[in-house]
Amino acid sequence: MATSLLPLLPQLLLVLFALAVLLYDLGNEDRPGLGSLAMLGPLAALLGLGIVAGHPGEYWGRMLKVDSFSLFFQLLTYAGTFLVILLSRDYVERQPIHRGEFYTLILLAGVGMSVMASSAELLMIYVGLELMSLSSYALVGMIKRQDQSIEAALKYYLMGAVTSAILLFGISLLFGITGTTYLPDIASALALTKDIQGNLLLIAAVVFVLAGFGFKVSLVPLHMWTPDVYQGAPTPITAFLAVGSKAAAFAGFIRLLATGLPAAVSLWQPLLALVAVVTMTYGNMTALAQTNMKRMMGYSSIAQAGYILTGLVVFTPDSLAATLYYLLAYLFMNIGVFACLIWVANQQESEEIAAFRGLGQRAPFYAVSLAIFFLSLVGIPPTGGFMGKFYLFFAAVQSHYVWLAVVMVINSVISLAYYYGVVRQMWLEPCLPAAPGAAAGGTSRWSMPAARASTSTPPAAASSTPEKAQSWPEPTKPASLALGVAVVISLLLVLLLGLYPQPFFEWVGKAALLG
Amino acid sequence: MLTTLVFLPLVGSLILLLLPKDRHVWLRGIATAVSAVEVLISLLLLARFVPGQAGMQFVERASWIPSIGVQYYLGVDGVSLALVLVTSLVTLLATITSYSIQQQVKEFYALLLLLETGMLGVFVALDYVLFYVFWELVLVPMYFIIGIWGGPRRQYAALKFFLYTLAGSVIMLVGILALYFGTGLGTFDMLALQQAGPRLAGSLQWWIFLAFFLGFAVKVPIFPFHTWLPDAHVEAPTGGSMILAGVLLKMGAYGFYRIALPTLPQAAHQWMLPLATLGVISILYGALAAMAQKDLKKMVAYSSISHMGFVTLGLAALTPASISGAVFVMISHGLISPLMFFLVGTVFYERLHTRMLDELGGLFDLMPLAGVIFAFGIFANLGLPGLSGFIGEFFTLLGSFSTFQTLVIVSSLGLVLTAAYHLWMMQRVLMGRAEDLGGGHGPLADISRRELVVAVPLMILVLVLGVYPGPLLHLMNPAVLHLQNVVQVASRWGGM
């Protein structure tokens, strides 16, 4: 039955490479080229995607769906997976991480994400979600010697398991109401339902399934895990959660709402509008107070989830297309930020915002790139983030959601203030003799969180190693090519999405039809 | 040709980034050459411009994002051409002024050229999205110019500048989208929307006008949105202050001229009185605040608020004479304020290291030539007949009188105040004996040759425009009449 396996080719290739990495890593020797092998996985999957693109349709008892929507999100997933492995290559060398398992789990999480995007069957989406989640829980806790990583993993796992159960419960309620878990059938069953507003069972089902996805994209009030997990996880995994996991969860979210629950729009639209406003405002306000870069990006990611959600609230073909466009731009701007963060953390042994001090002089390339990624996150032209936000505003105003657009623009202005905090460190603050984290030596990295919060007491830390207080600490290793490549790729795409959006508009416009 | 004009500085900026950072002479040379070529291109545009025509000239059009009707669409009329000339000249002079900057020279000039691309783009863009892109593009380099090379409170001033203007402009973006969907034309073409805008319902026009007002009022700045200006202008390095006062403030007024008034004429009529009132408040408030300052640079900054109040008043009055006057003030202030900031921020400050009025005095004795130039600037700024400042304000008040008699009478009080604080400024800075100068300074070098290169072109233009304003008025007249016509016709049409 070789032909029927064809639609699954990209995922199969990814699994194949995951197994290959695992087998190659057997034994204790240091395997050269392990990272390259892992990177070939998503590349092969992209090639496979090219073949699958010619065979749209539904396969395997409607479990698997190949349409432009699924192709879009698969492409996003594979590109994200590729970039995350690129970011990891340098990181795993410096951290006590088992590379083989690490790469394998990333690839398997990628399989889960692409499955989520490639089905209109709730159970299949759930299976994809679980594959992605279970891999992520383990990935977050990969730095086994670091308490914060373990704590983050446990938190993520406990909360994630509960919300998965809630999601499953919601799915079973939907099944109870409509007798099916296939989204188009759910939609037609609901279309015949008379009293949507007063159907308590349906309300419960909708709220539960929304909660399941809302947790993954960190919507308030299901966001609690985000800052801790973002801070504790290995940085490439933080990036993976921010771009891959979020995109896949939004894929499931959109599929659920647009294909499964359009009839219940009056139920979820006001709810999500409220959640979107609260989420973006809460994320931005809280991010203002952060001193740790990863934690700040955690809150930033909450705020961004709020922006992206507005596309679902407005719920028109244009707004869904805008959501996809924003997710595309978001992938590259976030990967770019995290690549710069890893680079700085490698140099400074610190992930505090204060570690970015003087970066404009030390490493102008990374500093300028990071500033552009931040401009994109704020939504200032000529970047992809601007076009994404512009498209979201466009769709919102088109459907008379002017108030929502106004809330978004005010939030964008607020967000400038905390991204500005980092930019200020990079250029506006006079250069500091030595980074606080670096003065305490390599151990500071692992003795969380007391040492990380030591920015307020630099004199004590600096006096312990006076020779380092004179100049910038020597880089522990020469700058990694992989991070530079990741930054360049992200930068080019962020600018391309900002300057020449037309082909991408057409693409997402087609994908958003979910046909 | 406009494309070259707009993007040549960007190319120059990228070239600068590739050069080694310690070759200061090269960096300055290339930046100066690029901005000089910009002046030449603008002069060439002026030479080829056909005056007396109402439409856009040097039009360039290409499709950019066809799916939502965004175009790459450039063109100039008489008013934008005049602003382009001021922009390129002020940028060149700011480049020369900034030779004294010693740290991070490469970054400074790269940002300055990037800024020039943004400013020129704003004045020539005829598509809303393109306009918005350039509008925002100006913020980023200016933020860094204030924040890195500015004075002691630069971080605060830079962030305040960025936040204020960003807040205004994102609300403007919502207004642009409301206009786009309100007209239903499916295009962001400014001229096409200008045709369709008057047909919008009055209440929608009012709201869209509010959004534009917030975006432009912050930039002008109109009281009470002005509080970023004294901080930004005082903390910015001299080159930055020159551009801020000379060009950036004009972007807001240009927005009213190009977008808000002609596209939403009925709302413009509803907004006339509040707008003019705010303009008069700006005139008086700016003058009174300037009078209370102890810092000379802050005094000049507040005088900008006062002068931009005349622009607001003139635009709000919507008569041909008042609009001509307002635009003339824009051009004239675009020449005088850089001169003032240059003298205060560079010529005086680099020698005396203070800007406090209490510590200044007797500069006529110490630096005779610089003193005379400063006196010239003061007279120009207070609106002495024969210099350009007078013509604009005269026309503004004359033209506005038929519309707002009381307000014009009140604002002429502003003229008295303006004269008062300027003369007071002159008295405290220039007159008196050299011994009044605190700190026991030794003999001071008079204005240098390089500094004259900056000051003299501005002085000549101020004098020429003051004595012989005809050509500039002639250049702008068709565009001004066109605007007035559009607003009159549309309001009559809407009134029926």
PDB file of C-alpha atoms in Angstrom, chain B residues 282-454:
ATOM      1  CA  SER B 282       0.312  76.883  21.299  1.00  0.00           C
ATOM      2  CA  ILE B 283       1.400  80.349  20.170  1.00  0.00           C
ATOM      3  CA  LEU B 284       0.791  81.931  23.556  1.00  0.00           C
ATOM      4  CA  TYR B 285       1.846  78.994  25.654  1.00  0.00           C
ATOM      5  CA  GLY B 286       5.051  78.508  23.660  1.00  0.00           C
ATOM      6  CA  ALA B 287       5.931  82.162  23.990  1.00  0.00           C
ATOM      7  CA  LEU B 288       5.182  82.323  27.705  1.00  0.00           C
ATOM      8  CA  ALA B 289       7.031  79.102  28.400  1.00  0.00           C
ATOM      9  CA  ALA B 290      10.000  80.311  26.389  1.00  0.00           C
ATOM     10  CA  MET B 291      10.066  83.423  28.483  1.00  0.00           C
ATOM     11  CA  ALA B 292      10.331  81.391  31.678  1.00  0.00           C
ATOM     12  CA  GLN B 293      13.264  79.250  30.611  1.00  0.00           C
ATOM     13  CA  LYS B 294      16.714  79.444  32.103  1.00  0.00           C
ATOM     14  CA  ASP B 295      18.282  77.278  29.418  1.00  0.00           C
ATOM     15  CA  LEU B 296      18.828  79.012  26.096  1.00  0.00           C
ATOM     16  CA  LYS B 297      18.290  75.836  24.083  1.00  0.00           C
ATOM     17  CA  LYS B 298      15.029  75.168  25.859  1.00  0.00           C
ATOM     18  CA  MET B 299      13.982  78.716  25.060  1.00  0.00           C
ATOM     19  CA  VAL B 300      14.549  78.071  21.377  1.00  0.00           C
ATOM     20  CA  ALA B 301      12.667  74.787  21.687  1.00  0.00           C
ATOM     21  CA  TYR B 302       9.603  76.484  23.163  1.00  0.00           C
ATOM     22  CA  SER B 303       9.766  79.156  20.488  1.00  0.00           C
ATOM     23  CA  SER B 304       9.307  76.311  17.979  1.00  0.00           C
ATOM     24  CA  ILE B 305       6.038  75.361  19.679  1.00  0.00           C
ATOM     25  CA  SER B 306       4.949  78.971  19.397  1.00  0.00           C
ATOM     26  CA  HIS B 307       5.796  79.209  15.710  1.00  0.00           C
ATOM     27  CA  MET B 308       4.159  75.927  14.867  1.00  0.00           C
ATOM     28  CA  GLY B 309       1.054  77.372  16.480  1.00  0.00           C
ATOM     29  CA  PHE B 310       0.912  79.855  13.591  1.00  0.00           C
ATOM     30  CA  VAL B 311       1.057  76.957  11.161  1.00  0.00           C
ATOM     31  CA  THR B 312      -1.843  75.259  12.922  1.00  0.00           C
ATOM     32  CA  LEU B 313      -3.871  78.456  12.980  1.00  0.00           C
ATOM     33  CA  GLY B 314      -3.237  79.167   9.315  1.00  0.00           C
ATOM     34  CA  LEU B 315      -4.144  75.659   8.205  1.00  0.00           C
ATOM     35  CA  ALA B 316      -7.267  75.674  10.326  1.00  0.00           C
ATOM     36  CA  ALA B 317      -8.496  78.984   8.890  1.00  0.00           C
ATOM     37  CA  LEU B 318      -8.720  77.437   5.415  1.00  0.00           C
ATOM     38  CA  THR B 319      -8.413  80.582   3.339  1.00  0.00           C
ATOM     39  CA  PRO B 320      -5.885  80.776   0.496  1.00  0.00           C
ATOM     40  CA  ALA B 321      -3.883  83.469   2.258  1.00  0.00           C
ATOM     41  CA  SER B 322      -3.838  81.676   5.591  1.00  0.00           C
ATOM     42  CA  ILE B 323      -2.807  78.358   4.070  1.00  0.00           C
ATOM     43  CA  SER B 324      -0.091  80.080   2.041  1.00  0.00           C
ATOM     44  CA  GLY B 325       1.030  81.813   5.196  1.00  0.00           C
ATOM     45  CA  ALA B 326       1.070  78.583   7.175  1.00  0.00           C
ATOM     46  CA  VAL B 327       3.111  76.799   4.543  1.00  0.00           C
ATOM     47  CA  PHE B 328       5.409  79.786   4.334  1.00  0.00           C
ATOM     48  CA  VAL B 329       5.948  79.649   8.097  1.00  0.00           C
ATOM     49  CA  MET B 330       6.791  75.959   7.737  1.00  0.00           C
ATOM     50  CA  ILE B 331       9.502  76.722   5.197  1.00  0.00           C
ATOM     51  CA  SER B 332      10.761  79.789   6.995  1.00  0.00           C
ATOM     52  CA  HIS B 333      10.837  78.088  10.382  1.00  0.00           C
ATOM     53  CA  GLY B 334      12.572  75.170   8.673  1.00  0.00           C
ATOM     54  CA  LEU B 335      15.431  77.570   7.910  1.00  0.00           C
ATOM     55  CA  ILE B 336      15.487  79.776  11.013  1.00  0.00           C
ATOM     56  CA  SER B 337      15.187  77.135  13.731  1.00  0.00           C
ATOM     57  CA  PRO B 338      18.158  75.075  12.489  1.00  0.00           C
ATOM     58  CA  LEU B 339      20.173  78.301  12.476  1.00  0.00           C
ATOM     59  CA  MET B 340      19.172  79.055  16.055  1.00  0.00           C
ATOM     60  CA  PHE B 341      19.839  75.535  17.287  1.00  0.00           C
ATOM     61  CA  PHE B 342      23.151  75.537  15.482  1.00  0.00           C
ATOM     62  CA  LEU B 343      24.274  78.761  17.133  1.00  0.00           C
ATOM     63  CA  VAL B 344      23.063  77.800  20.581  1.00  0.00           C
ATOM     64  CA  GLY B 345      24.039  74.144  20.504  1.00  0.00           C
ATOM     65  CA  THR B 346      27.327  74.291  18.663  1.00  0.00           C
ATOM     66  CA  VAL B 347      28.796  77.737  18.186  1.00  0.00           C
ATOM     67  CA  PHE B 348      28.140  78.951  21.727  1.00  0.00           C
ATOM     68  CA  TYR B 349      28.038  75.704  23.625  1.00  0.00           C
ATOM     69  CA  GLU B 350      31.292  74.290  22.288  1.00  0.00           C
ATOM     70  CA  ARG B 351      33.137  77.418  23.385  1.00  0.00           C
ATOM     71  CA  LEU B 352      31.345  78.290  26.596  1.00  0.00           C
ATOM     72  CA  HIS B 353      30.120  74.847  27.745  1.00  0.00           C
ATOM     73  CA  THR B 354      26.997  76.352  29.150  1.00  0.00           C
ATOM     74  CA  ARG B 355      23.597  77.288  27.855  1.00  0.00           C
ATOM     75  CA  MET B 356      22.299  78.818  31.046  1.00  0.00           C
ATOM     76  CA  LEU B 357      21.109  82.373  30.500  1.00  0.00           C
ATOM     77  CA  ASP B 358      22.426  83.403  33.886  1.00  0.00           C
ATOM     78  CA  GLU B 359      25.927  82.414  32.889  1.00  0.00           C
ATOM     79  CA  LEU B 360      25.857  84.046  29.463  1.00  0.00           C
ATOM     80  CA  GLY B 361      26.413  87.639  28.489  1.00  0.00           C
ATOM     81  CA  GLY B 362      28.546  89.998  26.515  1.00  0.00           C
ATOM     82  CA  LEU B 363      28.948  87.742  23.524  1.00  0.00           C
ATOM     83  CA  PHE B 364      28.899  90.743  21.189  1.00  0.00           C
ATOM     84  CA  ASP B 365      32.243  91.689  22.667  1.00  0.00           C
ATOM     85  CA  LEU B 366      33.718  88.235  22.819  1.00  0.00           C
ATOM     86  CA  MET B 367      32.564  86.836  19.490  1.00  0.00           C
ATOM     87  CA  PRO B 368      31.417  89.752  17.374  1.00  0.00           C
ATOM     88  CA  LEU B 369      30.647  87.868  14.200  1.00  0.00           C
ATOM     89  CA  ALA B 370      28.835  85.035  15.936  1.00  0.00           C
ATOM     90  CA  GLY B 371      26.970  87.629  17.934  1.00  0.00           C
ATOM     91  CA  VAL B 372      25.780  89.377  14.814  1.00  0.00           C
ATOM     92  CA  ILE B 373      24.623  86.120  13.299  1.00  0.00           C
ATOM     93  CA  PHE B 374      22.747  85.264  16.476  1.00  0.00           C
ATOM     94  CA  ALA B 375      21.131  88.696  16.449  1.00  0.00           C
ATOM     95  CA  PHE B 376      20.118  88.030  12.854  1.00  0.00           C
ATOM     96  CA  GLY B 377      18.575  84.713  13.913  1.00  0.00           C
ATOM     97  CA  ILE B 378      16.713  86.367  16.752  1.00  0.00           C
ATOM     98  CA  PHE B 379      15.308  89.061  14.503  1.00  0.00           C
ATOM     99  CA  ALA B 380      14.285  86.489  11.933  1.00  0.00           C
ATOM    100  CA  ASN B 381      12.638  84.372  14.610  1.00  0.00           C
ATOM    101  CA  LEU B 382      10.690  87.218  16.150  1.00  0.00           C
ATOM    102  CA  GLY B 383       9.325  88.147  12.746  1.00  0.00           C
ATOM    103  CA  LEU B 384      11.129  91.316  11.768  1.00  0.00           C
ATOM    104  CA  PRO B 385       9.864  92.650   8.431  1.00  0.00           C
ATOM    105  CA  GLY B 386      12.384  92.007   5.692  1.00  0.00           C
ATOM    106  CA  LEU B 387      13.169  88.535   6.961  1.00  0.00           C
ATOM    107  CA  SER B 388      11.259  85.366   6.113  1.00  0.00           C
ATOM    108  CA  GLY B 389       9.653  84.917   9.523  1.00  0.00           C
ATOM    109  CA  PHE B 390       7.588  88.040   9.043  1.00  0.00           C
ATOM    110  CA  ILE B 391       6.049  87.145   5.711  1.00  0.00           C
ATOM    111  CA  GLY B 392       4.636  83.835   6.866  1.00  0.00           C
ATOM    112  CA  GLU B 393       3.184  85.079  10.104  1.00  0.00           C
ATOM    113  CA  PHE B 394       1.795  88.175   8.438  1.00  0.00           C
ATOM    114  CA  PHE B 395       0.007  86.172   5.785  1.00  0.00           C
ATOM    115  CA  THR B 396      -1.219  83.701   8.369  1.00  0.00           C
ATOM    116  CA  LEU B 397      -2.789  86.368  10.536  1.00  0.00           C
ATOM    117  CA  LEU B 398      -4.117  88.317   7.580  1.00  0.00           C
ATOM    118  CA  GLY B 399      -5.645  85.234   6.017  1.00  0.00           C
ATOM    119  CA  SER B 400      -7.084  83.928   9.258  1.00  0.00           C
ATOM    120  CA  PHE B 401      -8.683  87.204  10.258  1.00  0.00           C
ATOM    121  CA  SER B 402     -11.742  86.740   8.089  1.00  0.00           C
ATOM    122  CA  THR B 403     -12.398  83.355   9.705  1.00  0.00           C
ATOM    123  CA  PHE B 404     -11.376  83.815  13.320  1.00  0.00           C
ATOM    124  CA  GLN B 405     -11.316  87.450  14.281  1.00  0.00           C
ATOM    125  CA  THR B 406     -11.085  87.074  18.038  1.00  0.00           C
ATOM    126  CA  LEU B 407      -8.475  84.355  17.851  1.00  0.00           C
ATOM    127  CA  VAL B 408      -6.317  86.396  15.519  1.00  0.00           C
ATOM    128  CA  ILE B 409      -6.478  89.373  17.818  1.00  0.00           C
ATOM    129  CA  VAL B 410      -5.516  87.156  20.758  1.00  0.00           C
ATOM    130  CA  SER B 411      -2.686  85.597  18.811  1.00  0.00           C
ATOM    131  CA  SER B 412      -1.278  88.971  17.886  1.00  0.00           C
ATOM    132  CA  LEU B 413      -0.656  89.251  21.607  1.00  0.00           C
ATOM    133  CA  GLY B 414       1.606  86.287  20.961  1.00  0.00           C
ATOM    134  CA  LEU B 415       3.569  88.421  18.537  1.00  0.00           C
ATOM    135  CA  VAL B 416       4.232  90.902  21.295  1.00  0.00           C
ATOM    136  CA  LEU B 417       5.312  88.166  23.659  1.00  0.00           C
ATOM    137  CA  THR B 418       7.520  86.678  20.956  1.00  0.00           C
ATOM    138  CA  ALA B 419       9.226  89.978  20.386  1.00  0.00           C
ATOM    139  CA  ALA B 420       9.610  90.427  24.132  1.00  0.00           C
ATOM    140  CA  TYR B 421      11.336  87.173  24.926  1.00  0.00           C
ATOM    141  CA  HIS B 422      13.526  87.385  21.872  1.00  0.00           C
ATOM    142  CA  LEU B 423      14.732  90.836  22.736  1.00  0.00           C
ATOM    143  CA  TRP B 424      15.218  89.729  26.298  1.00  0.00           C
ATOM    144  CA  MET B 425      17.189  86.734  25.035  1.00  0.00           C
ATOM    145  CA  MET B 426      19.355  89.024  22.950  1.00  0.00           C
ATOM    146  CA  GLN B 427      19.917  91.328  25.844  1.00  0.00           C
ATOM    147  CA  ARG B 428      20.980  88.589  28.207  1.00  0.00           C
ATOM    148  CA  VAL B 429      23.156  86.656  25.805  1.00  0.00           C
ATOM    149  CA  LEU B 430      24.747  89.226  23.576  1.00  0.00           C
ATOM    150  CA  MET B 431      24.791  92.487  25.408  1.00  0.00           C
ATOM    151  CA  GLY B 432      26.415  93.417  28.623  1.00  0.00           C
ATOM    152  CA  ARG B 433      30.090  93.266  29.326  1.00  0.00           C
ATOM    153  CA  ALA B 434      32.293  90.271  28.799  1.00  0.00           C
ATOM    154  CA  GLU B 435      32.953  90.107  32.534  1.00  0.00           C
ATOM    155  CA  ASP B 436      29.318  89.110  33.039  1.00  0.00           C
ATOM    156  CA  LEU B 437      30.199  85.746  31.663  1.00  0.00           C
ATOM    157  CA  GLY B 438      30.556  83.375  34.586  1.00  0.00           C
ATOM    158  CA  GLY B 439      33.576  81.135  35.033  1.00  0.00           C
ATOM    159  CA  GLY B 440      36.255  83.573  33.908  1.00  0.00           C
ATOM    160  CA  HIS B 441      36.639  82.531  30.296  1.00  0.00           C
ATOM    161  CA  GLY B 442      39.754  83.435  28.388  1.00  0.00           C
ATOM    162  CA  PRO B 443      39.556  84.965  24.939  1.00  0.00           C
ATOM    163  CA  LEU B 444      37.143  83.077  22.733  1.00  0.00           C
ATOM    164  CA  ALA B 445      37.616  82.187  19.107  1.00  0.00           C
ATOM    165  CA  ASP B 446      34.961  83.719  16.918  1.00  0.00           C
ATOM    166  CA  ILE B 447      32.809  81.622  14.634  1.00  0.00           C
ATOM    167  CA  SER B 448      34.966  79.360  12.482  1.00  0.00           C
ATOM    168  CA  ARG B 449      34.938  79.024   8.745  1.00  0.00           C
ATOM    169  CA  ARG B 450      33.244  75.634   8.846  1.00  0.00           C
ATOM    170  CA  GLU B 451      30.568  77.057  11.081  1.00  0.00           C
ATOM    171  CA  LEU B 452      30.032  79.909   8.658  1.00  0.00           C
ATOM    172  CA  VAL B 453      29.450  77.354   5.922  1.00  0.00           C
ATOM    173  CA  VAL B 454      26.473  76.161   7.944  1.00  0.00           C
TER     174      VAL B 454
END
